[in-house]
GROMACS .gro file of N, CA and C in nm:
model
  369
    1MET      N    1  -4.067  -1.575  -3.758
    1MET     CA    2  -4.177  -1.546  -3.669
    1MET      C    3  -4.308  -1.554  -3.748
    2SER      N    4  -4.405  -1.616  -3.688
    2SER     CA    5  -4.531  -1.630  -3.758
    2SER      C    6  -4.646  -1.621  -3.659
    3CYS      N    7  -4.764  -1.596  -3.711
    3CYS     CA    8  -4.882  -1.587  -3.624
    3CYS      C    9  -4.945  -1.725  -3.614
    4HIS      N   10  -4.880  -1.810  -3.538
    4HIS     CA   11  -4.925  -1.947  -3.520
    4HIS      C   12  -5.063  -1.954  -3.456
    5GLU      N   13  -5.093  -1.857  -3.371
    5GLU     CA   14  -5.224  -1.857  -3.306
    5GLU      C   15  -5.337  -1.851  -3.409
    6ILE      N   16  -5.321  -1.766  -3.507
    6ILE     CA   17  -5.426  -1.748  -3.609
    6ILE      C   18  -5.436  -1.872  -3.697
    7GLU      N   19  -5.324  -1.928  -3.734
    7GLU     CA   20  -5.327  -2.049  -3.819
    7GLU      C   21  -5.387  -2.166  -3.743
    8ALA      N   22  -5.354  -2.178  -3.615
    8ALA     CA   23  -5.411  -2.286  -3.534
    8ALA      C   24  -5.561  -2.264  -3.515
    9LEU      N   25  -5.601  -2.139  -3.498
    9LEU     CA   26  -5.743  -2.107  -3.487
    9LEU      C   27  -5.816  -2.147  -3.615
   10ARG      N   28  -5.757  -2.120  -3.729
   10ARG     CA   29  -5.818  -2.160  -3.857
   10ARG      C   30  -5.840  -2.311  -3.861
   11LEU      N   31  -5.740  -2.387  -3.819
   11LEU     CA   32  -5.754  -2.532  -3.819
   11LEU      C   33  -5.867  -2.577  -3.727
   12GLY      N   34  -5.871  -2.521  -3.607
   12GLY     CA   35  -5.976  -2.557  -3.513
   12GLY      C   36  -6.115  -2.522  -3.567
   13LEU      N   37  -6.128  -2.403  -3.625
   13LEU     CA   38  -6.257  -2.363  -3.679
   13LEU      C   39  -6.298  -2.449  -3.799
   14MET      N   40  -6.200  -2.488  -3.881
   14MET     CA   41  -6.232  -2.577  -3.993
   14MET      C   42  -6.292  -2.707  -3.940
   15THR      N   43  -6.237  -2.759  -3.833
   15THR     CA   44  -6.288  -2.882  -3.774
   15THR      C   45  -6.428  -2.860  -3.716
   16VAL      N   46  -6.441  -2.759  -3.632
   16VAL     CA   47  -6.567  -2.733  -3.563
   16VAL      C   48  -6.681  -2.703  -3.660
   17LEU      N   49  -6.650  -2.622  -3.762
   17LEU     CA   50  -6.754  -2.580  -3.857
   17LEU      C   51  -6.770  -2.676  -3.975
   18GLY      N   52  -6.676  -2.769  -3.988
   18GLY     CA   53  -6.684  -2.864  -4.100
   18GLY      C   54  -6.661  -2.798  -4.235
   19VAL      N   55  -6.572  -2.701  -4.238
   19VAL     CA   56  -6.542  -2.629  -4.363
   19VAL      C   57  -6.394  -2.643  -4.396
   20GLY      N   58  -6.357  -2.596  -4.512
   20GLY     CA   59  -6.218  -2.600  -4.556
   20GLY      C   60  -6.190  -2.723  -4.638
   21ASP      N   61  -6.088  -2.713  -4.719
   21ASP     CA   62  -6.052  -2.827  -4.803
   21ASP      C   63  -5.919  -2.885  -4.758
   22VAL      N   64  -5.884  -2.996  -4.817
   22VAL     CA   65  -5.763  -3.069  -4.777
   22VAL      C   66  -5.638  -2.984  -4.796
   23SER      N   67  -5.628  -2.911  -4.907
   23SER     CA   68  -5.507  -2.832  -4.932
   23SER      C   69  -5.492  -2.718  -4.830
   24THR      N   70  -5.602  -2.657  -4.791
   24THR     CA   71  -5.597  -2.551  -4.690
   24THR      C   72  -5.552  -2.607  -4.557
   25ARG      N   73  -5.607  -2.722  -4.520
   25ARG     CA   74  -5.570  -2.787  -4.396
   25ARG      C   75  -5.422  -2.829  -4.399
   26ASP      N   76  -5.379  -2.888  -4.509
   26ASP     CA   77  -5.238  -2.930  -4.522
   26ASP      C   78  -5.144  -2.811  -4.509
   27HIS      N   79  -5.180  -2.700  -4.573
   27HIS     CA   80  -5.096  -2.579  -4.565
   27HIS      C   81  -5.085  -2.530  -4.420
   28ALA      N   82  -5.198  -2.525  -4.351
   28ALA     CA   83  -5.198  -2.479  -4.212
   28ALA      C   84  -5.115  -2.573  -4.124
   29GLU      N   85  -5.130  -2.702  -4.145
   29GLU     CA   86  -5.053  -2.798  -4.065
   29GLU      C   87  -4.903  -2.783  -4.089
   30LYS      N   88  -4.863  -2.756  -4.214
   30LYS     CA   89  -4.720  -2.734  -4.244
   30LYS      C   90  -4.669  -2.610  -4.174
   31GLU      N   91  -4.750  -2.503  -4.174
   31GLU     CA   92  -4.710  -2.378  -4.107
   31GLU      C   93  -4.685  -2.400  -3.958
   32LEU      N   94  -4.758  -2.495  -3.899
   32LEU     CA   95  -4.751  -2.516  -3.755
   32LEU      C   96  -4.652  -2.624  -3.713
   33GLU      N   97  -4.589  -2.691  -3.810
   33GLU     CA   98  -4.493  -2.796  -3.776
   33GLU      C   99  -4.388  -2.743  -3.679
   34GLY      N  100  -4.368  -2.816  -3.571
   34GLY     CA  101  -4.270  -2.777  -3.471
   34GLY      C  102  -4.322  -2.675  -3.370
   35HIS      N  103  -4.447  -2.633  -3.384
   35HIS     CA  104  -4.503  -2.532  -3.294
   35HIS      C  105  -4.629  -2.581  -3.225
   36LEU      N  106  -4.659  -2.709  -3.238
   36LEU     CA  107  -4.782  -2.762  -3.179
   36LEU      C  108  -4.759  -2.801  -3.033
   37GLU      N  109  -4.774  -2.700  -2.948
   37GLU     CA  110  -4.765  -2.720  -2.805
   37GLU      C  111  -4.849  -2.614  -2.737
   38GLY      N  112  -4.891  -2.640  -2.617
   38GLY     CA  113  -4.968  -2.544  -2.540
   38GLY      C  114  -5.096  -2.500  -2.611
   39PRO      N  115  -5.129  -2.371  -2.601
   39PRO     CA  116  -5.252  -2.321  -2.661
   39PRO      C  117  -5.258  -2.339  -2.814
   40ILE      N  118  -5.143  -2.335  -2.879
   40ILE     CA  119  -5.140  -2.352  -3.025
   40ILE      C  120  -5.190  -2.492  -3.060
   41GLU      N  121  -5.140  -2.592  -2.990
   41GLU     CA  122  -5.185  -2.729  -3.013
   41GLU      C  123  -5.333  -2.743  -2.978
   42GLY      N  124  -5.374  -2.682  -2.867
   42GLY     CA  125  -5.514  -2.688  -2.827
   42GLY      C  126  -5.606  -2.627  -2.932
   43LEU      N  127  -5.567  -2.513  -2.986
   43LEU     CA  128  -5.647  -2.449  -3.090
   43LEU      C  129  -5.655  -2.535  -3.215
   44ALA      N  130  -5.542  -2.586  -3.257
   44ALA     CA  131  -5.537  -2.666  -3.380
   44ALA      C  132  -5.620  -2.793  -3.370
   45ASN      N  133  -5.630  -2.849  -3.250
   45ASN     CA  134  -5.700  -2.976  -3.232
   45ASN      C  135  -5.839  -2.960  -3.170
   46ALA      N  136  -5.885  -2.838  -3.152
   46ALA     CA  137  -6.014  -2.814  -3.087
   46ALA      C  138  -6.128  -2.877  -3.165
   47GLU      N  139  -6.225  -2.927  -3.090
   47GLU     CA  140  -6.341  -2.991  -3.152
   47GLU      C  141  -6.472  -2.923  -3.114
   48SER      N  142  -6.463  -2.811  -3.041
   48SER     CA  143  -6.583  -2.736  -3.006
   48SER      C  144  -6.545  -2.588  -2.994
   49LEU      N  145  -6.646  -2.503  -3.003
   49LEU     CA  146  -6.622  -2.360  -2.987
   49LEU      C  147  -6.578  -2.328  -2.845
   50THR      N  148  -6.625  -2.404  -2.748
   50THR     CA  149  -6.584  -2.383  -2.610
   50THR      C  150  -6.435  -2.410  -2.594
   51GLU      N  151  -6.387  -2.518  -2.656
   51GLU     CA  152  -6.243  -2.548  -2.652
   51GLU      C  153  -6.164  -2.437  -2.720
   52ILE      N  154  -6.213  -2.393  -2.835
   52ILE     CA  155  -6.144  -2.286  -2.907
   52ILE      C  156  -6.135  -2.162  -2.819
   53GLN      N  157  -6.245  -2.126  -2.756
   53GLN     CA  158  -6.247  -2.009  -2.670
   53GLN      C  159  -6.145  -2.022  -2.556
   54ARG      N  160  -6.140  -2.139  -2.494
   54ARG     CA  161  -6.048  -2.162  -2.382
   54ARG      C  162  -5.902  -2.151  -2.427
   55HIS      N  163  -5.868  -2.215  -2.540
   55HIS     CA  164  -5.730  -2.213  -2.587
   55HIS      C  165  -5.691  -2.077  -2.643
   56LEU      N  166  -5.786  -2.007  -2.700
   56LEU     CA  167  -5.758  -1.872  -2.751
   56LEU      C  168  -5.728  -1.779  -2.634
   57ASP      N  169  -5.800  -1.795  -2.524
   57ASP     CA  170  -5.774  -1.715  -2.405
   57ASP      C  171  -5.634  -1.745  -2.351
   58ALA      N  172  -5.595  -1.872  -2.350
   58ALA     CA  173  -5.461  -1.909  -2.303
   58ALA      C  174  -5.353  -1.851  -2.395
   59ALA      N  175  -5.378  -1.854  -2.526
   59ALA     CA  176  -5.283  -1.797  -2.621
   59ALA      C  177  -5.270  -1.647  -2.598
   60LEU      N  178  -5.380  -1.583  -2.567
   60LEU     CA  179  -5.378  -1.439  -2.540
   60LEU      C  180  -5.294  -1.409  -2.416
   61VAL      N  181  -5.310  -1.488  -2.312
   61VAL     CA  182  -5.231  -1.469  -2.190
   61VAL      C  183  -5.082  -1.484  -2.222
   62ASP      N  184  -5.048  -1.587  -2.299
   62ASP     CA  185  -4.907  -1.608  -2.337
   62ASP      C  186  -4.852  -1.490  -2.416
   63LEU      N  187  -4.930  -1.441  -2.511
   63LEU     CA  188  -4.884  -1.327  -2.592
   63LEU      C  189  -4.870  -1.200  -2.509
   64GLU      N  190  -4.963  -1.178  -2.418
   64GLU     CA  191  -4.953  -1.060  -2.330
   64GLU      C  192  -4.825  -1.066  -2.248
   65ALA      N  193  -4.792  -1.185  -2.197
   65ALA     CA  194  -4.670  -1.201  -2.119
   65ALA      C  195  -4.547  -1.178  -2.207
   66GLU      N  196  -4.552  -1.229  -2.330
   66GLU     CA  197  -4.439  -1.211  -2.423
   66GLU      C  198  -4.418  -1.063  -2.453
   67VAL      N  199  -4.524  -0.991  -2.483
   67VAL     CA  200  -4.512  -0.848  -2.513
   67VAL      C  201  -4.461  -0.771  -2.392
   68ALA      N  202  -4.510  -0.807  -2.274
   68ALA     CA  203  -4.471  -0.737  -2.152
   68ALA      C  204  -4.322  -0.749  -2.123
   69THR      N  205  -4.259  -0.858  -2.167
   69THR     CA  206  -4.116  -0.877  -2.138
   69THR      C  207  -4.026  -0.830  -2.251
   70MET      N  208  -4.085  -0.788  -2.363
   70MET     CA  209  -4.003  -0.746  -2.478
   70MET      C  210  -3.956  -0.602  -2.463
   71ASP      N  211  -3.843  -0.575  -2.520
   71ASP     CA  212  -3.792  -0.439  -2.529
   71ASP      C  213  -3.864  -0.372  -2.647
   72SER      N  214  -3.916  -0.254  -2.625
   72SER     CA  215  -3.991  -0.186  -2.731
   72SER      C  216  -3.904  -0.152  -2.852
   73GLN      N  217  -3.773  -0.160  -2.837
   73GLN     CA  218  -3.682  -0.135  -2.949
   73GLN      C  219  -3.651  -0.262  -3.028
   74ASP      N  220  -3.696  -0.374  -2.977
   74ASP     CA  221  -3.677  -0.503  -3.046
   74ASP      C  222  -3.750  -0.497  -3.180
   75PRO      N  223  -3.684  -0.537  -3.288
   75PRO     CA  224  -3.748  -0.533  -3.420
   75PRO      C  225  -3.877  -0.617  -3.427
   76ALA      N  226  -3.889  -0.717  -3.341
   76ALA     CA  227  -4.007  -0.803  -3.343
   76ALA      C  228  -4.120  -0.750  -3.254
   77TYR      N  229  -4.094  -0.641  -3.182
   77TYR     CA  230  -4.192  -0.590  -3.087
   77TYR      C  231  -4.325  -0.552  -3.152
   78ASP      N  232  -4.319  -0.472  -3.257
   78ASP     CA  233  -4.443  -0.428  -3.322
   78ASP      C  234  -4.520  -0.546  -3.381
   79TYR      N  235  -4.449  -0.638  -3.441
   79TYR     CA  236  -4.516  -0.756  -3.498
   79TYR      C  237  -4.584  -0.837  -3.388
   80THR      N  238  -4.517  -0.855  -3.277
   80THR     CA  239  -4.573  -0.933  -3.166
   80THR      C  240  -4.694  -0.861  -3.108
   81ARG      N  241  -4.687  -0.729  -3.096
   81ARG     CA  242  -4.805  -0.652  -3.052
   81ARG      C  243  -4.919  -0.667  -3.152
   82GLY      N  244  -4.886  -0.670  -3.281
   82GLY     CA  245  -4.989  -0.692  -3.383
   82GLY      C  246  -5.055  -0.828  -3.367
   83ARG      N  247  -4.975  -0.930  -3.339
   83ARG     CA  248  -5.031  -1.063  -3.312
   83ARG      C  249  -5.126  -1.058  -3.194
   84LEU      N  250  -5.084  -0.988  -3.089
   84LEU     CA  251  -5.168  -0.975  -2.970
   84LEU      C  252  -5.302  -0.911  -3.006
   85LEU      N  253  -5.299  -0.805  -3.083
   85LEU     CA  254  -5.424  -0.739  -3.123
   85LEU      C  255  -5.513  -0.831  -3.206
   86GLU      N  256  -5.453  -0.907  -3.295
   86GLU     CA  257  -5.531  -0.998  -3.379
   86GLU      C  258  -5.590  -1.113  -3.299
   87VAL      N  259  -5.518  -1.162  -3.200
   87VAL     CA  260  -5.573  -1.269  -3.117
   87VAL      C  261  -5.687  -1.214  -3.031
   88ARG      N  262  -5.673  -1.091  -2.982
   88ARG     CA  263  -5.784  -1.028  -2.910
   88ARG      C  264  -5.907  -1.015  -3.001
   89ASN      N  265  -5.883  -0.972  -3.124
   89ASN     CA  266  -5.992  -0.959  -3.221
   89ASN      C  267  -6.056  -1.096  -3.248
   90ALA      N  268  -5.973  -1.197  -3.264
   90ALA     CA  269  -6.024  -1.333  -3.289
   90ALA      C  270  -6.107  -1.381  -3.169
   91GLU      N  271  -6.062  -1.348  -3.050
   91GLU     CA  272  -6.135  -1.388  -2.930
   91GLU      C  273  -6.276  -1.327  -2.930
   92ARG      N  274  -6.286  -1.200  -2.966
   92ARG     CA  275  -6.417  -1.134  -2.975
   92ARG      C  276  -6.502  -1.196  -3.085
   93THR      N  277  -6.441  -1.230  -3.196
   93THR     CA  278  -6.513  -1.291  -3.307
   93THR      C  279  -6.568  -1.428  -3.268
   94VAL      N  280  -6.488  -1.508  -3.201
   94VAL     CA  281  -6.534  -1.640  -3.156
   94VAL      C  282  -6.647  -1.624  -3.056
   95ARG      N  283  -6.636  -1.526  -2.967
   95ARG     CA  284  -6.745  -1.502  -2.871
   95ARG      C  285  -6.875  -1.467  -2.943
   96ARG      N  286  -6.867  -1.382  -3.046
   96ARG     CA  287  -6.987  -1.347  -3.124
   96ARG      C  288  -7.044  -1.471  -3.191
   97LEU      N  289  -6.957  -1.557  -3.242
   97LEU     CA  290  -7.001  -1.680  -3.307
   97LEU      C  291  -7.076  -1.769  -3.207
   98ILE      N  292  -7.025  -1.779  -3.087
   98ILE     CA  293  -7.090  -1.859  -2.983
   98ILE      C  294  -7.227  -1.799  -2.948
   99VAL      N  295  -7.232  -1.668  -2.930
   99VAL     CA  296  -7.358  -1.601  -2.895
   99VAL      C  297  -7.460  -1.621  -3.008
  100GLN      N  298  -7.416  -1.607  -3.133
  100GLN     CA  299  -7.507  -1.628  -3.246
  100GLN      C  300  -7.556  -1.772  -3.250
  101GLY      N  301  -7.467  -1.867  -3.224
  101GLY     CA  302  -7.506  -2.007  -3.222
  101GLY      C  303  -7.608  -2.035  -3.114
  102GLU      N  304  -7.585  -1.979  -2.995
  102GLU     CA  305  -7.681  -1.996  -2.886
  102GLU      C  306  -7.816  -1.937  -2.923
  103SER      N  307  -7.815  -1.824  -2.991
  103SER     CA  308  -7.940  -1.760  -3.034
  103SER      C  309  -8.016  -1.847  -3.133
  104ILE      N  310  -7.944  -1.910  -3.224
  104ILE     CA  311  -8.007  -2.001  -3.320
  104ILE      C  312  -8.071  -2.119  -3.248
  105VAL      N  313  -7.998  -2.177  -3.153
  105VAL     CA  314  -8.052  -2.291  -3.077
  105VAL      C  315  -8.177  -2.248  -3.000
  106ASP      N  316  -8.172  -2.132  -2.935
  106ASP     CA  317  -8.289  -2.083  -2.863
  106ASP      C  318  -8.406  -2.059  -2.957
  107GLY      N  319  -8.379  -2.002  -3.072
  107GLY     CA  320  -8.484  -1.977  -3.170
  107GLY      C  321  -8.549  -2.105  -3.219
  108LEU      N  322  -8.469  -2.209  -3.238
  108LEU     CA  323  -8.525  -2.338  -3.279
  108LEU      C  324  -8.613  -2.397  -3.169
  109GLY      N  325  -8.573  -2.376  -3.045
  109GLY     CA  326  -8.655  -2.422  -2.934
  109GLY      C  327  -8.790  -2.351  -2.932
  110GLU      N  328  -8.788  -2.220  -2.955
  110GLU     CA  329  -8.913  -2.143  -2.961
  110GLU      C  330  -9.000  -2.188  -3.078
  111THR      N  331  -8.938  -2.215  -3.192
  111THR     CA  332  -9.011  -2.264  -3.309
  111THR      C  333  -9.077  -2.397  -3.278
  112HIS      N  334  -9.005  -2.485  -3.212
  112HIS     CA  335  -9.057  -2.616  -3.174
  112HIS      C  336  -9.180  -2.599  -3.085
  113ASP      N  337  -9.167  -2.512  -2.982
  113ASP     CA  338  -9.279  -2.488  -2.891
  113ASP      C  339  -9.399  -2.430  -2.965
  114THR      N  340  -9.376  -2.337  -3.056
  114THR     CA  341  -9.484  -2.275  -3.133
  114THR      C  342  -9.556  -2.378  -3.218
  115LEU      N  343  -9.480  -2.468  -3.280
  115LEU     CA  344  -9.542  -2.573  -3.361
  115LEU      C  345  -9.632  -2.662  -3.276
  116HIS      N  346  -9.585  -2.697  -3.156
  116HIS     CA  347  -9.667  -2.782  -3.068
  116HIS      C  348  -9.791  -2.709  -3.018
  117GLU      N  349  -9.778  -2.579  -2.996
  117GLU     CA  350  -9.895  -2.500  -2.954
  117GLU      C  351  -9.995  -2.487  -3.067
  118THR      N  352  -9.947  -2.469  -3.188
  118THR     CA  353 -10.033  -2.452  -3.305
  118THR      C  354 -10.097  -2.583  -3.348
  119PHE      N  355 -10.020  -2.688  -3.340
  119PHE     CA  356 -10.066  -2.820  -3.384
  119PHE      C  357 -10.046  -2.921  -3.270
  120PRO      N  358 -10.134  -2.916  -3.169
  120PRO     CA  359 -10.118  -3.005  -3.054
  120PRO      C  360 -10.123  -3.153  -3.096
  121VAL      N  361 -10.043  -3.230  -3.032
  121VAL     CA  362 -10.037  -3.374  -3.058
  121VAL      C  363 -10.095  -3.446  -2.937
  122ALA      N  364 -10.194  -3.530  -2.963
  122ALA     CA  365 -10.252  -3.607  -2.854
  122ALA      C  366 -10.155  -3.716  -2.813
  123GLU      N  367 -10.131  -3.727  -2.685
  123GLU     CA  368 -10.033  -3.828  -2.640
  123GLU      C  369 -10.100  -3.944  -2.579
   0.00000   0.00000   0.00000
């Protein structure tokens, strides 16, 4: 049992943010071999934060359903609940990243407007 959601999220974020090295990517891809389907595949192949957010939400729904059907005495129950908590945490983190990105874009727009107001260009 492994936290494929988190590893797939790492791959998607490496792509979107343009970070990570070849060995880190190779390791993550090996961890996910045989598990690239549904939200896991979507996360691993995401090319935007919006895609990541959508696939992370789908992974969360799948995990919630899995936990709901498990017997609390199952040895894997606590680990699966832990995965659920971490995916929820990751979802909040990605949302904060999106909000911060939007704020940066808005700030650049304001800076652009201020420059044009300060230094008008004759058209």
